[in-house]
PDB file of C-alpha atoms in Angstrom:
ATOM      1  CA  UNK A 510       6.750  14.301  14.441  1.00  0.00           C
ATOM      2  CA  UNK A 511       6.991  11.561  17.380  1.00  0.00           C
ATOM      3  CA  UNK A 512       3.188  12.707  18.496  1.00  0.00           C
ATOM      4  CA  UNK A 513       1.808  11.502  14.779  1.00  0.00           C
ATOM      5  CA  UNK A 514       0.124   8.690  14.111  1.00  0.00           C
ATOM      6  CA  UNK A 515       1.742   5.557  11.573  1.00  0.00           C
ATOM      7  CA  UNK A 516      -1.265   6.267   9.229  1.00  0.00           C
ATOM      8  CA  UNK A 517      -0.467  10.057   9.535  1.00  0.00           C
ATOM      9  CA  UNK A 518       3.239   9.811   8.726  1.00  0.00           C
ATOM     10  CA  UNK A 519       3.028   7.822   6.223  1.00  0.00           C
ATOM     11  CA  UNK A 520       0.007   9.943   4.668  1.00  0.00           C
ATOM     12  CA  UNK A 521       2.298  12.603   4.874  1.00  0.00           C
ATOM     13  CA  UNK A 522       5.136  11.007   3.004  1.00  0.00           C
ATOM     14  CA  UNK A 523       2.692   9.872   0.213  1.00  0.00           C
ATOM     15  CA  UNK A 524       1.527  13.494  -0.259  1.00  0.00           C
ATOM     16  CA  UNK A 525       5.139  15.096  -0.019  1.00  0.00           C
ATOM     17  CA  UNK A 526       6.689  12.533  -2.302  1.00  0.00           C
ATOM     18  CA  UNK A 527       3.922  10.682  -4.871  1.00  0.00           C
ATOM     19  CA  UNK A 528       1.834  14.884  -4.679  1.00  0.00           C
ATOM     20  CA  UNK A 529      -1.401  12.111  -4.315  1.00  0.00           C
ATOM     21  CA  UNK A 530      -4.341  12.518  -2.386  1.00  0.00           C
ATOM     22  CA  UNK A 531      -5.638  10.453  -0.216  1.00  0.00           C
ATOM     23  CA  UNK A 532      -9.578   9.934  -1.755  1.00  0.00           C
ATOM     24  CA  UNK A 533     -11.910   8.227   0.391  1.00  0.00           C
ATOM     25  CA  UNK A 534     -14.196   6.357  -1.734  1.00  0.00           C
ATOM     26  CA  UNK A 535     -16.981   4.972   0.792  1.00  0.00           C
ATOM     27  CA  UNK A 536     -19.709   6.731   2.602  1.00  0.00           C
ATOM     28  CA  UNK A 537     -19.946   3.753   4.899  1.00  0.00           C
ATOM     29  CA  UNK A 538     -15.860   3.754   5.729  1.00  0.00           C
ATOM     30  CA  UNK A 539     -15.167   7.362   5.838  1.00  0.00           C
ATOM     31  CA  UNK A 540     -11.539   6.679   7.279  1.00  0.00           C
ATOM     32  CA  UNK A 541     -10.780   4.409   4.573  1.00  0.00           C
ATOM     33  CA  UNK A 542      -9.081   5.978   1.554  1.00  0.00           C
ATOM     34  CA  UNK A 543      -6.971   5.118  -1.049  1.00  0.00           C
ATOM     35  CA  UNK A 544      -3.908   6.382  -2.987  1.00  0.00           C
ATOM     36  CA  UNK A 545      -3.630   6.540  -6.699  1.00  0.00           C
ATOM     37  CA  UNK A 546      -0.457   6.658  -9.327  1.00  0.00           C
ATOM     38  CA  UNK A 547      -1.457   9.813 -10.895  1.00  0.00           C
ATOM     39  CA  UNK A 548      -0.310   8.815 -14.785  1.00  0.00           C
ATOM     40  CA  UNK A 549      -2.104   5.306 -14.269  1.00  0.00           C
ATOM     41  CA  UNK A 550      -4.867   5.706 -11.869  1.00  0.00           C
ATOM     42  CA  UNK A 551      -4.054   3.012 -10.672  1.00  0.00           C
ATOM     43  CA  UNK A 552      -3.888   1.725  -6.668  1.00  0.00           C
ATOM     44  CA  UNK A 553      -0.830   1.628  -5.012  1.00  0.00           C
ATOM     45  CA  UNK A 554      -2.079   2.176  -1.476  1.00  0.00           C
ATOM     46  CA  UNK A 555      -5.013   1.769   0.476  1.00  0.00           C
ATOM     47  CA  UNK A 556      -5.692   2.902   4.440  1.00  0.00           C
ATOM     48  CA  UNK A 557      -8.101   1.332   6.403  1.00  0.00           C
ATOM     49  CA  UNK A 558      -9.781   0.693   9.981  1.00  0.00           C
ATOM     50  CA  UNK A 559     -10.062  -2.590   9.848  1.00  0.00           C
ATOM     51  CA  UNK A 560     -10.958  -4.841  12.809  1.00  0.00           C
ATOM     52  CA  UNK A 561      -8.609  -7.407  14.451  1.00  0.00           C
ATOM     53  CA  UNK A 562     -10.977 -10.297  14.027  1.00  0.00           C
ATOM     54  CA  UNK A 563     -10.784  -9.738  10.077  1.00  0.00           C
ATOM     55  CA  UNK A 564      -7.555 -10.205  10.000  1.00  0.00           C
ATOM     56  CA  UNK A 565      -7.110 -13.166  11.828  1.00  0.00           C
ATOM     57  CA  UNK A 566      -6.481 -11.432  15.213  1.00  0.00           C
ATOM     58  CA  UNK A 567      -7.302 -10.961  18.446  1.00  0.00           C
ATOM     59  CA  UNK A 568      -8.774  -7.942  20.343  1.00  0.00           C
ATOM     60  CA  UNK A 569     -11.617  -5.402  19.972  1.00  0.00           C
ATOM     61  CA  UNK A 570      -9.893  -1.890  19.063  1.00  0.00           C
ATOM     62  CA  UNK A 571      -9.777  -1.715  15.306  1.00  0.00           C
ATOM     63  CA  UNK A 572      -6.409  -1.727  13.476  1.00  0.00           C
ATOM     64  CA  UNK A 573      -4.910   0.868  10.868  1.00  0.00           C
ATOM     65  CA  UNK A 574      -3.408  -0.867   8.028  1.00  0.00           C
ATOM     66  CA  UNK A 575      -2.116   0.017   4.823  1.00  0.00           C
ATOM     67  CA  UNK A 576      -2.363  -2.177   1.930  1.00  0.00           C
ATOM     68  CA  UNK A 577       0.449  -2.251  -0.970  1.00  0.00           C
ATOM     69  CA  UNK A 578       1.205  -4.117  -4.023  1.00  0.00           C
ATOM     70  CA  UNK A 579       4.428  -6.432  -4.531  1.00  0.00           C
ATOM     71  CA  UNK A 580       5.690  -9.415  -6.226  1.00  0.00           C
ATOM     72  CA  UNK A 581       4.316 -13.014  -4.643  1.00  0.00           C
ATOM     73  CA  UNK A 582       7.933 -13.762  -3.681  1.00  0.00           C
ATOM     74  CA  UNK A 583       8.428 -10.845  -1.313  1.00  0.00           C
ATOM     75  CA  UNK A 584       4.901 -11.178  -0.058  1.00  0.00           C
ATOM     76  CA  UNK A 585       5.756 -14.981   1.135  1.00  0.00           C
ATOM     77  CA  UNK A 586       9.084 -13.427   3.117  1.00  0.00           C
ATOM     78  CA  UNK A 587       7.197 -10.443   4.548  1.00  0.00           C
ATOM     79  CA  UNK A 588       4.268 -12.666   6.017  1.00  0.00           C
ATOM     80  CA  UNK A 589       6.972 -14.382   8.414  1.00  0.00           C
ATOM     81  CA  UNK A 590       7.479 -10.897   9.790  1.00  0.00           C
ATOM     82  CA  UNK A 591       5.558  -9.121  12.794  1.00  0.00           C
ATOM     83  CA  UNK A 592       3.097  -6.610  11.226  1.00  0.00           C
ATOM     84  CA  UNK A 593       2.884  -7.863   7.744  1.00  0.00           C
ATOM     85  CA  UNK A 594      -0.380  -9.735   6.939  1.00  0.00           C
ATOM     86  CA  UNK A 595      -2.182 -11.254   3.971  1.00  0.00           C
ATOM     87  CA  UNK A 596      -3.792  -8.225   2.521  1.00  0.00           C
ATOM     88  CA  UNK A 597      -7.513  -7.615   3.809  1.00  0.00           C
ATOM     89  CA  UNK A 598      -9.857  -7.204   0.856  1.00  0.00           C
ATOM     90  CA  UNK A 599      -7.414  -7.268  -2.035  1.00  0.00           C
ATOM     91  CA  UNK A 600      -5.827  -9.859  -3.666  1.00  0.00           C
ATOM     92  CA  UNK A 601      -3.655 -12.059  -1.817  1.00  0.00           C
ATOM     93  CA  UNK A 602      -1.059 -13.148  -4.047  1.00  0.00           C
ATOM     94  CA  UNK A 603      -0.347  -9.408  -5.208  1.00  0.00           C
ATOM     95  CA  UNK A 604      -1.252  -7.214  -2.031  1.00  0.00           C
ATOM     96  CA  UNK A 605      -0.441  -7.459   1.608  1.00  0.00           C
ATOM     97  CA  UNK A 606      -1.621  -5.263   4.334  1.00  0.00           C
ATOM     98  CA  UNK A 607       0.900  -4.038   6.640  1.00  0.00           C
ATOM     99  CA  UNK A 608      -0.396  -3.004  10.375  1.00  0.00           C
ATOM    100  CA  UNK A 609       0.039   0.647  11.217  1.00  0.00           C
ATOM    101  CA  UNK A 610       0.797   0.365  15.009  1.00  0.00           C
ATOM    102  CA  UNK A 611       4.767   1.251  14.207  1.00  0.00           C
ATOM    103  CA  UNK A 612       5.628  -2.646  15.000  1.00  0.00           C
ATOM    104  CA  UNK A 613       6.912  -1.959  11.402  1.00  0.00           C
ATOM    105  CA  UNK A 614       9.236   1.342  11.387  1.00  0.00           C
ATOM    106  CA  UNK A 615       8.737   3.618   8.951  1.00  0.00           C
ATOM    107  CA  UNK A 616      11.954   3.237   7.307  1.00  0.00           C
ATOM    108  CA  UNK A 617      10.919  -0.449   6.370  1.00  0.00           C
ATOM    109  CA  UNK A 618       7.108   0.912   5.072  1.00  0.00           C
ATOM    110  CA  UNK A 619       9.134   3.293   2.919  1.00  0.00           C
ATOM    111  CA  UNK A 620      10.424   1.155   0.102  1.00  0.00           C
ATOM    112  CA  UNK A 621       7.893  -1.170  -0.065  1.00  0.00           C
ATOM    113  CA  UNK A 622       5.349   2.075  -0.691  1.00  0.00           C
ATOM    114  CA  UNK A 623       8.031   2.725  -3.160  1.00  0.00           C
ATOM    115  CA  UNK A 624       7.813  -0.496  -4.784  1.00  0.00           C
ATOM    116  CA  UNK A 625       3.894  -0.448  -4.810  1.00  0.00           C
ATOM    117  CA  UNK A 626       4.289   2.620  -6.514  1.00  0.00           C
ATOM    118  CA  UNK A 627       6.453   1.703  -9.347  1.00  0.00           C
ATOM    119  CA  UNK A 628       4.302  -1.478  -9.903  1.00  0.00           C
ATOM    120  CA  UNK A 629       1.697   0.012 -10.561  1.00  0.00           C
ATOM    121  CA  UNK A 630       3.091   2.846 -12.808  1.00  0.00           C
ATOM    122  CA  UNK A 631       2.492   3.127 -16.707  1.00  0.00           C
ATOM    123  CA  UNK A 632       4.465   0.091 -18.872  1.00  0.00           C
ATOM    124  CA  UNK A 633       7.065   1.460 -20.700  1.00  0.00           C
ATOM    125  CA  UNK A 634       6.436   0.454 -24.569  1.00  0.00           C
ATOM    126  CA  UNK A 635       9.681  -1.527 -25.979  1.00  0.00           C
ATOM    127  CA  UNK A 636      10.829  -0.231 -29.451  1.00  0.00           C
ATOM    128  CA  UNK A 637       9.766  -2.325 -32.118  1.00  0.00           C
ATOM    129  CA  UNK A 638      12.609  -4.181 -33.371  1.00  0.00           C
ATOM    130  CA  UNK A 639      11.263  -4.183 -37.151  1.00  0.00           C
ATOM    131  CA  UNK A 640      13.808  -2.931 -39.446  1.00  0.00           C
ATOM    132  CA  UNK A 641      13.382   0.662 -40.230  1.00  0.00           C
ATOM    133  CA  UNK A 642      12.744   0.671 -43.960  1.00  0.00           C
ATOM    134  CA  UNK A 643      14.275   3.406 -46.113  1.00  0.00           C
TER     135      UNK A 643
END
């Protein structure tokens, strides 16, 4: 498994533990795709090829990132840490976009795909608390 790519492994994961597809949704990005919760159809993930410059860095090779959804508060922490960055082409106070080049391991990606995941799953309705009326 050492020989895989970031993007690869982590594709992998998604498919083995979320049964998602990755669907790549434009012609003019074929390498970009993105992952949906399969009750909501909603995002949780999104791969891309994205390069350095539009994401504030430096260098010519483009970058794989994956985008996920989390709460402001953890988004503020994670930006002080190597490989997390403010989320290319989504919204910035909900998304952040986390560099695929294994400067984050795996085993930190993992939760944080599991919390994009959860957010993003169907509400639960609360019972209504009106008296049931015999």
């Amino acid at each position: 498994m050492a020989d895989t790519s970031q993007r690869e492994r982590i594709t992998q994961y998604i498919q083995d533990t979320y049964g998602t597809q990755a669907e790549y949704l434009w012609a003019d990005s074929p390498g970009n795709a993105i992952f949906r919760h399969s009750a909501s159809k909603k995002w949780y993930a999104a791969l891309m090829c994205v390069l350095p410059e539009k994401l504030g860095l430096t260098g010519e090779e483009a970058l794989d990132v994956m985008d996920i959804k989390c709460s402001t508060i953890m988004i503020g922490s994670l930006l002080s840490t190597k490989g997390f960055l403010p989320a290319y082409h989504m919204n910035k106070n909900h998304w952040i976009s986390i560099v695929l080049d294994n400067s984050v391991s795996d085993d930190q990606i993992i939760p944080l795909l599991e919390l994009s995941y959860d957010c993003v799953a169907p509400k639960r309705r609360k019972k209504s608390s009106q008296p049931v009326k015999a």
